[in-house]
Structures are given as C-alpha cells and as structure tokens.
Amino acid sequence: MPDRCEVLPGEAVVARSGGGLLWVDAPGSPALVSALHACLGVSGPGADRVLQAVAGQVSTLASGAASFALVLATDTGSGVALWGGKGQPAVDGVPVSGSSVEGGTLASGFALGQSLYVGPGQSAPRTPPGVSFDLVEGTVPGGGATLHLAAAAPSAATATSAAPAQSPFSAPSDAGFGASRGSSAASSARPESGEQTAFWRPDADSAVPLLRFDDGMVVTIDEDLVLGRRPDNHEMVTSGSARAVPIADTQNVLSSAHAALTRSGREVSLVDLGSLNGTHVAGPEATEWTQLEPGVAHPLSDGDRLLLGWTVITFEQPQE
C-alpha cells in the first residue's frame, strides 16, 4: 500500500514534493512561503544547514505573523525539520523536539515512524470523516497534513535502488537564496494531484528566451506575456498584443494581471502591473529580493529569478 497524505481543511497552504512535507500560514509573506517551498527539493547531508540558513531569513522575509512546519526525509531514512510560530511537526502523534535557532526551531536525525504530521499544534488532530483528501504531489489549501508511511523509511541502499541517484547536495531551480542554477528537469509523468500552473511544455527553440517555473514547466517568451491569476481580461491580452499566462494560486496572493514581460529585440523586461503584493526580482547570486516599482520596466538578464506571489520563476536567455 503506498504512502497516503491526508490534508486537513483550512485556508493555509500544504505542499508535498519528493520526500518533503510543508504547512505554512503566512498571509502577506509570499517571499517566505516561496523560500520554504523551495526547501522541499533539498536533499543530502547538508539539508539541516540549508534549513538553518532559511531560518535566519525568516524575520526578513515575513511580513507580520508567520507559522510553518517543514519536514524533509534524508537519504538515510531520518528526518530534518524546521518550524516556527504556531507550527509543529509530530511523529506518531509525538511532537518533534529540536533546538532553537534564529527564526524558528531546528531538528535533525529523528526517526520518521509510521505517521508524520505538519501543521498547528503539537500533535495531529483527528481527521473528520469525508473532509480530507490524499495529496500525491503538489500544493493545495489546507489546515495541516498527516503523511501515513507505508513502511519504515528505506535505508540509503534501498533508496538508491528505488530512485535515480542524486548528488549529495541538490535543490531545484527555485531553491531561492544562494542556490546554484542546477539543471533539474521535471518529470513528464508528474502526478495530476494538487493544483499546478496551467502551462504547457513547448518544443524548445534554442534562440527564444524562456521562463522556467518552480514546478518544472516552461513558457517561451516569443511574444509579450501577461502573468497572473486570471490575466485574460487585461487590455494587453484583449488587444492581441500579449499572450495570457495564468498561474495557479491557491492562496490568492496573485493579482488577476500581476506582471508583464515585454520584448524589444533580444531584451526582455519585467513590469509590475500594479499588483497587490508586488513583483520581486533577484539576480542569480543575490541573497535578497528587490521589489519593482509598478509600471517601470526592469530589464532581465540570464539567470534572474522572478517572484510573483509565492511563485518563483527563472529567466533564461540563450546565448547568441
């Protein structure tokens, strides 16, 4: 019987990817949500150091009260966790204990047991019948989640035989601050569960710049684009001068028409369209996001990261 992840009803966010499980309640803090979400792809013996680095950024990234609980499964079958605010991970109904660090509490090396909970409180609440659902992979609204493991976590040798080998320290392209631009291609057989951005994977044209989203999907910038929750009605789209690119938004942090990408020859610029939560950009090696002034075009360079709501996008500009 495979693992089963029950998501409790609620207005916060639950995300599951690979061996990671996240619950976060941080309205108005898309940068923090994005940084935590990016950690779901971290693996290897340096995972605890990555989580500690993210914890040190919590006070900078959060706008107001923020609660979260994040657990990663390591290659050896143990767990690494970071939590803060009202968040708390629990294993088999017993709260995980850890050490206080700047921005939260960190624990590593604990056994994962048969059930793993992330959410508010100190233990998994009893799930009311008929109100939870099984999250295979993706991001959905939720008030917490319990992952029922099919069996004890596999040993490193078993994990190696069951899945493609990974380098000792890896993260996807949306890994946020200080991450290298590793090539992490998304599987074409991605599960259908969970809300995903409504994009297609076009035939690659090496001469056309593109956007690589945090779920692995790719959009070519072969014309001007309008990005947002429901960009179809923006005047640039209705006039035929731009293409609409809708983005999945379970937490309602995106504006209907959030930002635009405009082309002038080979140059591509990002423009905030007066969005409620702002549009942010950071260079490949930058450690802080810069918020754009609405209506002012910002030229993009290869490797720049864009933050819209809590969706992280990487801009790639082919070499001439």
PDB file of C-alpha atoms in Angstrom:
ATOM      1  CA  MET A   1       0.000   0.000   0.000  1.00  0.00           C
ATOM      2  CA  PRO A   2       1.536   3.368  -0.977  1.00  0.00           C
ATOM      3  CA  ASP A   3       2.049   6.327   1.330  1.00  0.00           C
ATOM      4  CA  ARG A   4      -1.116   8.338   1.970  1.00  0.00           C
ATOM      5  CA  CYS A   5      -1.135  12.045   2.776  1.00  0.00           C
ATOM      6  CA  GLU A   6      -4.308  13.381   4.426  1.00  0.00           C
ATOM      7  CA  VAL A   7      -4.790  17.136   4.118  1.00  0.00           C
ATOM      8  CA  LEU A   8      -6.984  18.818   6.708  1.00  0.00           C
ATOM      9  CA  PRO A   9      -9.352  21.581   5.577  1.00  0.00           C
ATOM     10  CA  GLY A  10      -8.093  25.122   6.106  1.00  0.00           C
ATOM     11  CA  GLU A  11      -7.030  28.366   4.485  1.00  0.00           C
ATOM     12  CA  ALA A  12      -3.253  27.958   4.860  1.00  0.00           C
ATOM     13  CA  VAL A  13      -1.019  26.072   2.401  1.00  0.00           C
ATOM     14  CA  VAL A  14       0.080  22.425   2.341  1.00  0.00           C
ATOM     15  CA  ALA A  15       2.718  21.243  -0.129  1.00  0.00           C
ATOM     16  CA  ARG A  16       4.228  17.835  -0.790  1.00  0.00           C
ATOM     17  CA  SER A  17       7.120  17.142  -3.141  1.00  0.00           C
ATOM     18  CA  GLY A  18       9.648  14.324  -3.159  1.00  0.00           C
ATOM     19  CA  GLY A  19      10.458  13.493   0.439  1.00  0.00           C
ATOM     20  CA  GLY A  20       9.293  16.840   1.835  1.00  0.00           C
ATOM     21  CA  LEU A  21       6.076  17.956   3.529  1.00  0.00           C
ATOM     22  CA  LEU A  22       5.231  21.591   4.311  1.00  0.00           C
ATOM     23  CA  TRP A  23       2.487  23.508   6.090  1.00  0.00           C
ATOM     24  CA  VAL A  24       2.701  27.299   6.125  1.00  0.00           C
ATOM     25  CA  ASP A  25       0.341  30.028   7.266  1.00  0.00           C
ATOM     26  CA  ALA A  26       1.939  33.336   6.328  1.00  0.00           C
ATOM     27  CA  PRO A  27      -0.573  35.641   4.620  1.00  0.00           C
ATOM     28  CA  GLY A  28       1.105  38.621   3.018  1.00  0.00           C
ATOM     29  CA  SER A  29       4.561  36.967   3.071  1.00  0.00           C
ATOM     30  CA  PRO A  30       4.993  35.415  -0.397  1.00  0.00           C
ATOM     31  CA  ALA A  31       8.794  35.569  -0.208  1.00  0.00           C
ATOM     32  CA  LEU A  32       8.823  33.455   2.969  1.00  0.00           C
ATOM     33  CA  VAL A  33       6.368  30.941   1.526  1.00  0.00           C
ATOM     34  CA  SER A  34       8.481  30.684  -1.610  1.00  0.00           C
ATOM     35  CA  ALA A  35      11.695  30.117   0.336  1.00  0.00           C
ATOM     36  CA  LEU A  36      10.099  27.358   2.420  1.00  0.00           C
ATOM     37  CA  HIS A  37       8.516  25.783  -0.640  1.00  0.00           C
ATOM     38  CA  ALA A  38      11.894  25.714  -2.396  1.00  0.00           C
ATOM     39  CA  CYS A  39      13.333  23.692   0.501  1.00  0.00           C
ATOM     40  CA  LEU A  40      11.079  20.757  -0.427  1.00  0.00           C
ATOM     41  CA  GLY A  41      13.607  19.856  -3.126  1.00  0.00           C
ATOM     42  CA  VAL A  42      16.650  19.891  -0.857  1.00  0.00           C
ATOM     43  CA  SER A  43      18.325  16.544  -0.240  1.00  0.00           C
ATOM     44  CA  GLY A  44      21.580  15.172   1.111  1.00  0.00           C
ATOM     45  CA  PRO A  45      23.639  15.586   4.277  1.00  0.00           C
ATOM     46  CA  GLY A  46      23.609  19.393   4.068  1.00  0.00           C
ATOM     47  CA  ALA A  47      19.825  19.695   4.403  1.00  0.00           C
ATOM     48  CA  ASP A  48      19.985  20.840   8.036  1.00  0.00           C
ATOM     49  CA  ARG A  49      22.391  23.631   7.120  1.00  0.00           C
ATOM     50  CA  VAL A  50      20.079  24.775   4.329  1.00  0.00           C
ATOM     51  CA  LEU A  51      17.097  24.906   6.705  1.00  0.00           C
ATOM     52  CA  GLN A  52      19.134  26.810   9.279  1.00  0.00           C
ATOM     53  CA  ALA A  53      20.112  29.355   6.610  1.00  0.00           C
ATOM     54  CA  VAL A  54      16.463  29.788   5.634  1.00  0.00           C
ATOM     55  CA  ALA A  55      15.512  30.192   9.301  1.00  0.00           C
ATOM     56  CA  GLY A  56      17.947  33.082   9.531  1.00  0.00           C
ATOM     57  CA  GLN A  57      15.981  34.838   6.770  1.00  0.00           C
ATOM     58  CA  VAL A  58      12.527  34.423   8.363  1.00  0.00           C
ATOM     59  CA  SER A  59      12.460  37.814  10.059  1.00  0.00           C
ATOM     60  CA  THR A  60      13.445  39.494   6.786  1.00  0.00           C
ATOM     61  CA  LEU A  61      11.046  37.556   4.560  1.00  0.00           C
ATOM     62  CA  ALA A  62       7.988  37.581   6.830  1.00  0.00           C
ATOM     63  CA  SER A  63       5.548  40.469   6.835  1.00  0.00           C
ATOM     64  CA  GLY A  64       3.681  40.040  10.093  1.00  0.00           C
ATOM     65  CA  ALA A  65       2.896  36.802  11.925  1.00  0.00           C
ATOM     66  CA  ALA A  66       4.011  33.597  10.215  1.00  0.00           C
ATOM     67  CA  SER A  67       3.636  29.950  11.228  1.00  0.00           C
ATOM     68  CA  PHE A  68       5.151  26.979   9.434  1.00  0.00           C
ATOM     69  CA  ALA A  69       6.312  23.385   9.794  1.00  0.00           C
ATOM     70  CA  LEU A  70       8.599  21.726   7.249  1.00  0.00           C
ATOM     71  CA  VAL A  71       9.941  18.157   7.314  1.00  0.00           C
ATOM     72  CA  LEU A  72      12.405  16.582   4.874  1.00  0.00           C
ATOM     73  CA  ALA A  73      13.291  12.902   4.608  1.00  0.00           C
ATOM     74  CA  THR A  74      17.029  12.326   4.236  1.00  0.00           C
ATOM     75  CA  ASP A  75      18.747   9.642   2.168  1.00  0.00           C
ATOM     76  CA  THR A  76      19.355   7.614   5.351  1.00  0.00           C
ATOM     77  CA  GLY A  77      15.671   7.489   6.257  1.00  0.00           C
ATOM     78  CA  SER A  78      15.778  10.010   9.104  1.00  0.00           C
ATOM     79  CA  GLY A  79      14.090  13.398   9.229  1.00  0.00           C
ATOM     80  CA  VAL A  80      15.167  17.051   9.233  1.00  0.00           C
ATOM     81  CA  ALA A  81      12.614  19.652  10.342  1.00  0.00           C
ATOM     82  CA  LEU A  82      12.217  23.394  10.728  1.00  0.00           C
ATOM     83  CA  TRP A  83       9.222  25.055  12.348  1.00  0.00           C
ATOM     84  CA  GLY A  84       8.172  28.383  13.781  1.00  0.00           C
ATOM     85  CA  GLY A  85       5.199  30.349  15.099  1.00  0.00           C
ATOM     86  CA  LYS A  86       2.261  28.023  15.778  1.00  0.00           C
ATOM     87  CA  GLY A  87       3.693  25.304  13.537  1.00  0.00           C
ATOM     88  CA  GLN A  88       4.789  21.938  14.938  1.00  0.00           C
ATOM     89  CA  PRO A  89       5.811  18.634  13.337  1.00  0.00           C
ATOM     90  CA  ALA A  90       4.910  15.376  15.087  1.00  0.00           C
ATOM     91  CA  VAL A  91       5.894  11.739  14.534  1.00  0.00           C
ATOM     92  CA  ASP A  92       3.357   9.064  15.505  1.00  0.00           C
ATOM     93  CA  GLY A  93       1.468  11.743  17.465  1.00  0.00           C
ATOM     94  CA  VAL A  94       4.525  12.812  19.482  1.00  0.00           C
ATOM     95  CA  PRO A  95       5.836  16.372  18.904  1.00  0.00           C
ATOM     96  CA  VAL A  96       9.339  16.538  17.450  1.00  0.00           C
ATOM     97  CA  SER A  97      11.815  18.256  19.762  1.00  0.00           C
ATOM     98  CA  GLY A  98      14.627  20.419  18.475  1.00  0.00           C
ATOM     99  CA  SER A  99      16.993  23.284  19.180  1.00  0.00           C
ATOM    100  CA  SER A 100      16.138  26.968  18.949  1.00  0.00           C
ATOM    101  CA  VAL A 101      17.765  28.800  16.055  1.00  0.00           C
ATOM    102  CA  GLU A 102      17.257  32.277  14.707  1.00  0.00           C
ATOM    103  CA  GLY A 103      13.807  32.300  13.119  1.00  0.00           C
ATOM    104  CA  GLY A 104      12.487  29.019  14.497  1.00  0.00           C
ATOM    105  CA  THR A 105      13.309  25.554  15.824  1.00  0.00           C
ATOM    106  CA  LEU A 106      15.510  23.023  14.013  1.00  0.00           C
ATOM    107  CA  ALA A 107      15.712  19.243  14.464  1.00  0.00           C
ATOM    108  CA  SER A 108      17.658  16.600  12.560  1.00  0.00           C
ATOM    109  CA  GLY A 109      18.356  12.875  12.703  1.00  0.00           C
ATOM    110  CA  PHE A 110      14.982  11.829  14.147  1.00  0.00           C
ATOM    111  CA  ALA A 111      13.150   8.658  13.067  1.00  0.00           C
ATOM    112  CA  LEU A 112      10.144   9.224  10.785  1.00  0.00           C
ATOM    113  CA  GLY A 113       7.956   6.488  12.292  1.00  0.00           C
ATOM    114  CA  GLN A 114       4.660   5.443  10.707  1.00  0.00           C
ATOM    115  CA  SER A 115       2.912   8.824  10.551  1.00  0.00           C
ATOM    116  CA  LEU A 116       4.209  12.333  10.118  1.00  0.00           C
ATOM    117  CA  TYR A 117       2.185  15.478  10.864  1.00  0.00           C
ATOM    118  CA  VAL A 118       2.851  19.112   9.951  1.00  0.00           C
ATOM    119  CA  GLY A 119       0.525  21.900  11.000  1.00  0.00           C
ATOM    120  CA  PRO A 120      -0.502  23.972  14.005  1.00  0.00           C
ATOM    121  CA  GLY A 121      -0.465  22.487  17.495  1.00  0.00           C
ATOM    122  CA  GLN A 122       1.653  19.740  18.950  1.00  0.00           C
ATOM    123  CA  SER A 123       0.037  16.612  17.538  1.00  0.00           C
ATOM    124  CA  ALA A 124      -2.102  15.532  14.641  1.00  0.00           C
ATOM    125  CA  PRO A 125      -5.797  16.252  15.223  1.00  0.00           C
ATOM    126  CA  ARG A 126      -8.293  13.521  14.459  1.00  0.00           C
ATOM    127  CA  THR A 127      -9.364  13.847  10.844  1.00  0.00           C
ATOM    128  CA  PRO A 128     -13.142  14.296  10.459  1.00  0.00           C
ATOM    129  CA  PRO A 129     -14.580  11.697   8.041  1.00  0.00           C
ATOM    130  CA  GLY A 130     -15.023  12.876   4.489  1.00  0.00           C
ATOM    131  CA  VAL A 131     -13.222  16.204   4.736  1.00  0.00           C
ATOM    132  CA  SER A 132      -9.631  15.266   3.910  1.00  0.00           C
ATOM    133  CA  PHE A 133      -8.083  14.082   0.677  1.00  0.00           C
ATOM    134  CA  ASP A 134      -4.944  12.300  -0.451  1.00  0.00           C
ATOM    135  CA  LEU A 135      -2.233  14.628  -1.751  1.00  0.00           C
ATOM    136  CA  VAL A 136       0.192  12.759  -4.002  1.00  0.00           C
ATOM    137  CA  GLU A 137       2.259  15.777  -5.009  1.00  0.00           C
ATOM    138  CA  GLY A 138       1.583  19.472  -5.411  1.00  0.00           C
ATOM    139  CA  THR A 139       0.305  22.453  -3.450  1.00  0.00           C
ATOM    140  CA  VAL A 140      -3.210  22.827  -2.047  1.00  0.00           C
ATOM    141  CA  PRO A 141      -5.037  24.844   0.618  1.00  0.00           C
ATOM    142  CA  GLY A 142      -5.046  23.093   3.982  1.00  0.00           C
ATOM    143  CA  GLY A 143      -5.002  23.418   7.738  1.00  0.00           C
ATOM    144  CA  GLY A 144      -2.345  20.733   8.222  1.00  0.00           C
ATOM    145  CA  ALA A 145      -1.371  17.338   6.842  1.00  0.00           C
ATOM    146  CA  THR A 146      -0.623  13.826   8.066  1.00  0.00           C
ATOM    147  CA  LEU A 147       1.550  11.542   5.970  1.00  0.00           C
ATOM    148  CA  HIS A 148       0.931   7.861   6.698  1.00  0.00           C
ATOM    149  CA  LEU A 149       4.035   5.971   5.649  1.00  0.00           C
ATOM    150  CA  ALA A 150       3.556   2.579   4.025  1.00  0.00           C
ATOM    151  CA  ALA A 151       6.618   1.142   5.742  1.00  0.00           C
ATOM    152  CA  ALA A 152       9.626   2.198   7.689  1.00  0.00           C
ATOM    153  CA  ALA A 153      11.793   4.674   5.828  1.00  0.00           C
ATOM    154  CA  PRO A 154      14.163   2.844   3.449  1.00  0.00           C
ATOM    155  CA  SER A 155      17.859   2.574   4.050  1.00  0.00           C
ATOM    156  CA  ALA A 156      20.275   4.502   1.864  1.00  0.00           C
ATOM    157  CA  ALA A 157      20.955   1.355  -0.165  1.00  0.00           C
ATOM    158  CA  THR A 158      17.241   0.725  -0.726  1.00  0.00           C
ATOM    159  CA  ALA A 159      16.616   4.333  -1.671  1.00  0.00           C
ATOM    160  CA  THR A 160      19.417   4.156  -4.211  1.00  0.00           C
ATOM    161  CA  SER A 161      17.895   1.128  -5.893  1.00  0.00           C
ATOM    162  CA  ALA A 162      14.390   2.608  -5.897  1.00  0.00           C
ATOM    163  CA  ALA A 163      15.168   6.018  -7.339  1.00  0.00           C
ATOM    164  CA  PRO A 164      17.762   7.679  -9.559  1.00  0.00           C
ATOM    165  CA  ALA A 165      20.904   8.639  -7.674  1.00  0.00           C
ATOM    166  CA  GLN A 166      21.215  12.272  -6.664  1.00  0.00           C
ATOM    167  CA  SER A 167      24.261  14.309  -5.818  1.00  0.00           C
ATOM    168  CA  PRO A 168      24.906  14.729  -2.057  1.00  0.00           C
ATOM    169  CA  PHE A 169      23.517  18.257  -2.147  1.00  0.00           C
ATOM    170  CA  SER A 170      20.826  19.207  -4.591  1.00  0.00           C
ATOM    171  CA  ALA A 171      17.882  21.539  -4.964  1.00  0.00           C
ATOM    172  CA  PRO A 172      15.571  22.530  -7.833  1.00  0.00           C
ATOM    173  CA  SER A 173      15.908  25.732  -9.791  1.00  0.00           C
ATOM    174  CA  ASP A 174      13.521  27.548  -7.407  1.00  0.00           C
ATOM    175  CA  ALA A 175      15.795  26.992  -4.426  1.00  0.00           C
ATOM    176  CA  GLY A 176      15.924  30.701  -3.691  1.00  0.00           C
ATOM    177  CA  PHE A 177      18.773  32.369  -1.888  1.00  0.00           C
ATOM    178  CA  GLY A 178      22.287  31.238  -2.660  1.00  0.00           C
ATOM    179  CA  ALA A 179      21.219  28.268  -4.791  1.00  0.00           C
ATOM    180  CA  SER A 180      23.192  27.263  -7.844  1.00  0.00           C
ATOM    181  CA  ARG A 181      21.439  27.052 -11.178  1.00  0.00           C
ATOM    182  CA  GLY A 182      21.489  23.282 -11.382  1.00  0.00           C
ATOM    183  CA  SER A 183      19.615  21.578 -14.165  1.00  0.00           C
ATOM    184  CA  SER A 184      16.657  19.875 -12.501  1.00  0.00           C
ATOM    185  CA  ALA A 185      14.288  18.737 -15.225  1.00  0.00           C
ATOM    186  CA  ALA A 186      10.762  17.928 -14.122  1.00  0.00           C
ATOM    187  CA  SER A 187       9.350  14.510 -14.839  1.00  0.00           C
ATOM    188  CA  SER A 188       6.977  14.422 -17.781  1.00  0.00           C
ATOM    189  CA  ALA A 189       4.846  11.968 -15.809  1.00  0.00           C
ATOM    190  CA  ARG A 190       4.065  14.393 -12.998  1.00  0.00           C
ATOM    191  CA  PRO A 191       1.086  13.276 -10.864  1.00  0.00           C
ATOM    192  CA  GLU A 192      -2.186  15.049 -11.506  1.00  0.00           C
ATOM    193  CA  SER A 193      -2.960  15.659  -7.810  1.00  0.00           C
ATOM    194  CA  GLY A 194      -2.587  19.160  -6.454  1.00  0.00           C
ATOM    195  CA  GLU A 195      -3.023  22.466  -8.204  1.00  0.00           C
ATOM    196  CA  GLN A 196      -0.377  23.224 -10.780  1.00  0.00           C
ATOM    197  CA  THR A 197       0.248  26.128 -13.062  1.00  0.00           C
ATOM    198  CA  ALA A 198      -1.816  25.814 -16.237  1.00  0.00           C
ATOM    199  CA  PHE A 199       1.107  25.717 -18.639  1.00  0.00           C
ATOM    200  CA  TRP A 200       2.326  23.607 -21.497  1.00  0.00           C
ATOM    201  CA  ARG A 201       5.831  22.389 -22.295  1.00  0.00           C
ATOM    202  CA  PRO A 202       6.603  23.776 -25.770  1.00  0.00           C
ATOM    203  CA  ASP A 203       9.092  22.423 -28.253  1.00  0.00           C
ATOM    204  CA  ALA A 204      12.356  24.019 -27.279  1.00  0.00           C
ATOM    205  CA  ASP A 205      13.709  26.749 -29.530  1.00  0.00           C
ATOM    206  CA  SER A 206      17.275  27.464 -28.515  1.00  0.00           C
ATOM    207  CA  ALA A 207      17.059  31.034 -29.819  1.00  0.00           C
ATOM    208  CA  VAL A 208      13.990  32.072 -27.793  1.00  0.00           C
ATOM    209  CA  PRO A 209      14.207  33.253 -24.152  1.00  0.00           C
ATOM    210  CA  LEU A 210      12.046  31.351 -21.707  1.00  0.00           C
ATOM    211  CA  LEU A 211      10.604  31.216 -18.205  1.00  0.00           C
ATOM    212  CA  ARG A 212      11.233  28.106 -16.106  1.00  0.00           C
ATOM    213  CA  PHE A 213       8.659  27.807 -13.314  1.00  0.00           C
ATOM    214  CA  ASP A 214       9.198  26.212  -9.914  1.00  0.00           C
ATOM    215  CA  ASP A 215       7.080  23.198 -10.910  1.00  0.00           C
ATOM    216  CA  GLY A 216       9.385  22.497 -13.859  1.00  0.00           C
ATOM    217  CA  MET A 217       7.080  23.857 -16.554  1.00  0.00           C
ATOM    218  CA  VAL A 218       8.470  26.083 -19.302  1.00  0.00           C
ATOM    219  CA  VAL A 219       6.955  29.026 -21.188  1.00  0.00           C
ATOM    220  CA  THR A 220       8.685  30.541 -24.202  1.00  0.00           C
ATOM    221  CA  ILE A 221       8.836  34.320 -24.482  1.00  0.00           C
ATOM    222  CA  ASP A 222       8.181  34.526 -28.204  1.00  0.00           C
ATOM    223  CA  GLU A 223       5.849  37.499 -27.653  1.00  0.00           C
ATOM    224  CA  ASP A 224       4.822  39.814 -24.834  1.00  0.00           C
ATOM    225  CA  LEU A 225       3.246  37.996 -21.870  1.00  0.00           C
ATOM    226  CA  VAL A 226       0.835  38.932 -19.091  1.00  0.00           C
ATOM    227  CA  LEU A 227       1.143  36.748 -15.972  1.00  0.00           C
ATOM    228  CA  GLY A 228      -1.373  36.489 -13.159  1.00  0.00           C
ATOM    229  CA  ARG A 229      -4.243  34.601 -11.600  1.00  0.00           C
ATOM    230  CA  ARG A 230      -6.707  35.497 -14.407  1.00  0.00           C
ATOM    231  CA  PRO A 231      -4.849  37.638 -16.958  1.00  0.00           C
ATOM    232  CA  ASP A 232      -7.214  37.014 -19.893  1.00  0.00           C
ATOM    233  CA  ASN A 233      -9.097  40.296 -19.413  1.00  0.00           C
ATOM    234  CA  HIS A 234      -6.060  42.581 -19.253  1.00  0.00           C
ATOM    235  CA  GLU A 235      -6.006  45.155 -22.039  1.00  0.00           C
ATOM    236  CA  MET A 236      -2.682  43.866 -23.404  1.00  0.00           C
ATOM    237  CA  VAL A 237      -4.294  40.455 -23.909  1.00  0.00           C
ATOM    238  CA  THR A 238      -7.675  41.608 -25.219  1.00  0.00           C
ATOM    239  CA  SER A 239      -5.961  43.904 -27.732  1.00  0.00           C
ATOM    240  CA  GLY A 240      -3.934  40.982 -29.050  1.00  0.00           C
ATOM    241  CA  SER A 241      -0.546  42.491 -28.167  1.00  0.00           C
ATOM    242  CA  ALA A 242       0.280  39.919 -25.473  1.00  0.00           C
ATOM    243  CA  ARG A 243      -0.421  36.308 -24.523  1.00  0.00           C
ATOM    244  CA  ALA A 244      -2.079  35.428 -21.203  1.00  0.00           C
ATOM    245  CA  VAL A 245      -0.174  33.109 -18.868  1.00  0.00           C
ATOM    246  CA  PRO A 246      -2.410  32.002 -15.963  1.00  0.00           C
ATOM    247  CA  ILE A 247      -0.647  30.881 -12.768  1.00  0.00           C
ATOM    248  CA  ALA A 248      -2.154  28.524 -10.196  1.00  0.00           C
ATOM    249  CA  ASP A 249      -2.742  30.472  -6.973  1.00  0.00           C
ATOM    250  CA  THR A 250      -4.218  28.526  -4.069  1.00  0.00           C
ATOM    251  CA  GLN A 251      -3.579  31.275  -1.503  1.00  0.00           C
ATOM    252  CA  ASN A 252      -4.912  34.228  -3.536  1.00  0.00           C
ATOM    253  CA  VAL A 253      -1.656  36.166  -3.324  1.00  0.00           C
ATOM    254  CA  LEU A 254      -1.511  36.924  -7.052  1.00  0.00           C
ATOM    255  CA  SER A 255      -3.374  39.741  -8.759  1.00  0.00           C
ATOM    256  CA  SER A 256      -5.531  38.900 -11.763  1.00  0.00           C
ATOM    257  CA  ALA A 257      -2.974  40.602 -14.000  1.00  0.00           C
ATOM    258  CA  HIS A 258       0.152  40.632 -11.845  1.00  0.00           C
ATOM    259  CA  ALA A 259       3.094  41.394 -14.147  1.00  0.00           C
ATOM    260  CA  ALA A 260       4.047  41.588 -17.806  1.00  0.00           C
ATOM    261  CA  LEU A 261       7.088  40.578 -19.830  1.00  0.00           C
ATOM    262  CA  THR A 262       7.794  42.767 -22.836  1.00  0.00           C
ATOM    263  CA  ARG A 263      10.267  42.198 -25.649  1.00  0.00           C
ATOM    264  CA  SER A 264      12.364  44.710 -27.566  1.00  0.00           C
ATOM    265  CA  GLY A 265      14.711  42.857 -29.863  1.00  0.00           C
ATOM    266  CA  ARG A 266      16.626  40.424 -27.644  1.00  0.00           C
ATOM    267  CA  GLU A 267      15.951  42.428 -24.489  1.00  0.00           C
ATOM    268  CA  VAL A 268      13.189  41.197 -22.188  1.00  0.00           C
ATOM    269  CA  SER A 269      11.841  43.446 -19.429  1.00  0.00           C
ATOM    270  CA  LEU A 270       9.634  42.713 -16.419  1.00  0.00           C
ATOM    271  CA  VAL A 271       6.910  45.186 -15.470  1.00  0.00           C
ATOM    272  CA  ASP A 272       4.744  45.093 -12.339  1.00  0.00           C
ATOM    273  CA  LEU A 273       1.139  45.861 -13.326  1.00  0.00           C
ATOM    274  CA  GLY A 274       0.170  47.454 -10.023  1.00  0.00           C
ATOM    275  CA  SER A 275      -0.124  44.098  -8.223  1.00  0.00           C
ATOM    276  CA  LEU A 276      -1.339  43.987  -4.626  1.00  0.00           C
ATOM    277  CA  ASN A 277       1.622  42.003  -3.213  1.00  0.00           C
ATOM    278  CA  GLY A 278       4.281  43.306  -5.561  1.00  0.00           C
ATOM    279  CA  THR A 279       6.679  41.795  -8.081  1.00  0.00           C
ATOM    280  CA  HIS A 280      10.212  40.960  -6.953  1.00  0.00           C
ATOM    281  CA  VAL A 281      13.402  40.098  -8.799  1.00  0.00           C
ATOM    282  CA  ALA A 282      16.831  38.790  -7.764  1.00  0.00           C
ATOM    283  CA  GLY A 283      19.990  38.047  -9.702  1.00  0.00           C
ATOM    284  CA  PRO A 284      21.450  34.511  -9.877  1.00  0.00           C
ATOM    285  CA  GLU A 285      23.750  35.076  -6.895  1.00  0.00           C
ATOM    286  CA  ALA A 286      21.652  37.639  -4.999  1.00  0.00           C
ATOM    287  CA  THR A 287      20.599  36.925  -1.416  1.00  0.00           C
ATOM    288  CA  GLU A 288      17.748  39.448  -1.282  1.00  0.00           C
ATOM    289  CA  TRP A 289      14.686  40.187  -3.410  1.00  0.00           C
ATOM    290  CA  THR A 290      14.193  43.662  -4.919  1.00  0.00           C
ATOM    291  CA  GLN A 291      10.613  44.880  -5.308  1.00  0.00           C
ATOM    292  CA  LEU A 292       9.845  46.588  -8.587  1.00  0.00           C
ATOM    293  CA  GLU A 293       8.144  49.945  -8.850  1.00  0.00           C
ATOM    294  CA  PRO A 294       4.772  49.491 -10.590  1.00  0.00           C
ATOM    295  CA  GLY A 295       4.806  50.427 -14.265  1.00  0.00           C
ATOM    296  CA  VAL A 296       8.608  50.717 -14.515  1.00  0.00           C
ATOM    297  CA  ALA A 297      10.261  48.220 -16.881  1.00  0.00           C
ATOM    298  CA  HIS A 298      13.143  46.211 -15.394  1.00  0.00           C
ATOM    299  CA  PRO A 299      15.487  44.603 -17.994  1.00  0.00           C
ATOM    300  CA  LEU A 300      16.193  40.942 -17.237  1.00  0.00           C
ATOM    301  CA  SER A 301      19.467  39.042 -17.505  1.00  0.00           C
ATOM    302  CA  ASP A 302      20.057  35.316 -17.898  1.00  0.00           C
ATOM    303  CA  GLY A 303      19.503  33.544 -14.579  1.00  0.00           C
ATOM    304  CA  ASP A 304      17.419  36.276 -12.930  1.00  0.00           C
ATOM    305  CA  ARG A 305      14.741  34.948 -10.578  1.00  0.00           C
ATOM    306  CA  LEU A 306      11.251  36.417 -10.522  1.00  0.00           C
ATOM    307  CA  LEU A 307       8.910  36.238  -7.542  1.00  0.00           C
ATOM    308  CA  LEU A 308       5.203  36.688  -8.241  1.00  0.00           C
ATOM    309  CA  GLY A 309       3.064  35.983  -5.207  1.00  0.00           C
ATOM    310  CA  TRP A 310       4.952  32.945  -3.999  1.00  0.00           C
ATOM    311  CA  THR A 311       5.717  31.518  -7.445  1.00  0.00           C
ATOM    312  CA  VAL A 312       9.418  31.554  -8.283  1.00  0.00           C
ATOM    313  CA  ILE A 313      10.362  31.735 -11.957  1.00  0.00           C
ATOM    314  CA  THR A 314      13.811  31.648 -13.539  1.00  0.00           C
ATOM    315  CA  PHE A 315      14.502  33.698 -16.675  1.00  0.00           C
ATOM    316  CA  GLU A 316      16.778  32.047 -19.230  1.00  0.00           C
ATOM    317  CA  GLN A 317      18.266  33.972 -22.133  1.00  0.00           C
ATOM    318  CA  PRO A 318      20.033  31.837 -24.777  1.00  0.00           C
ATOM    319  CA  GLN A 319      23.453  32.974 -25.865  1.00  0.00           C
ATOM    320  CA  GLU A 320      23.767  34.472 -29.323  1.00  0.00           C
TER     321      GLU A 320
END
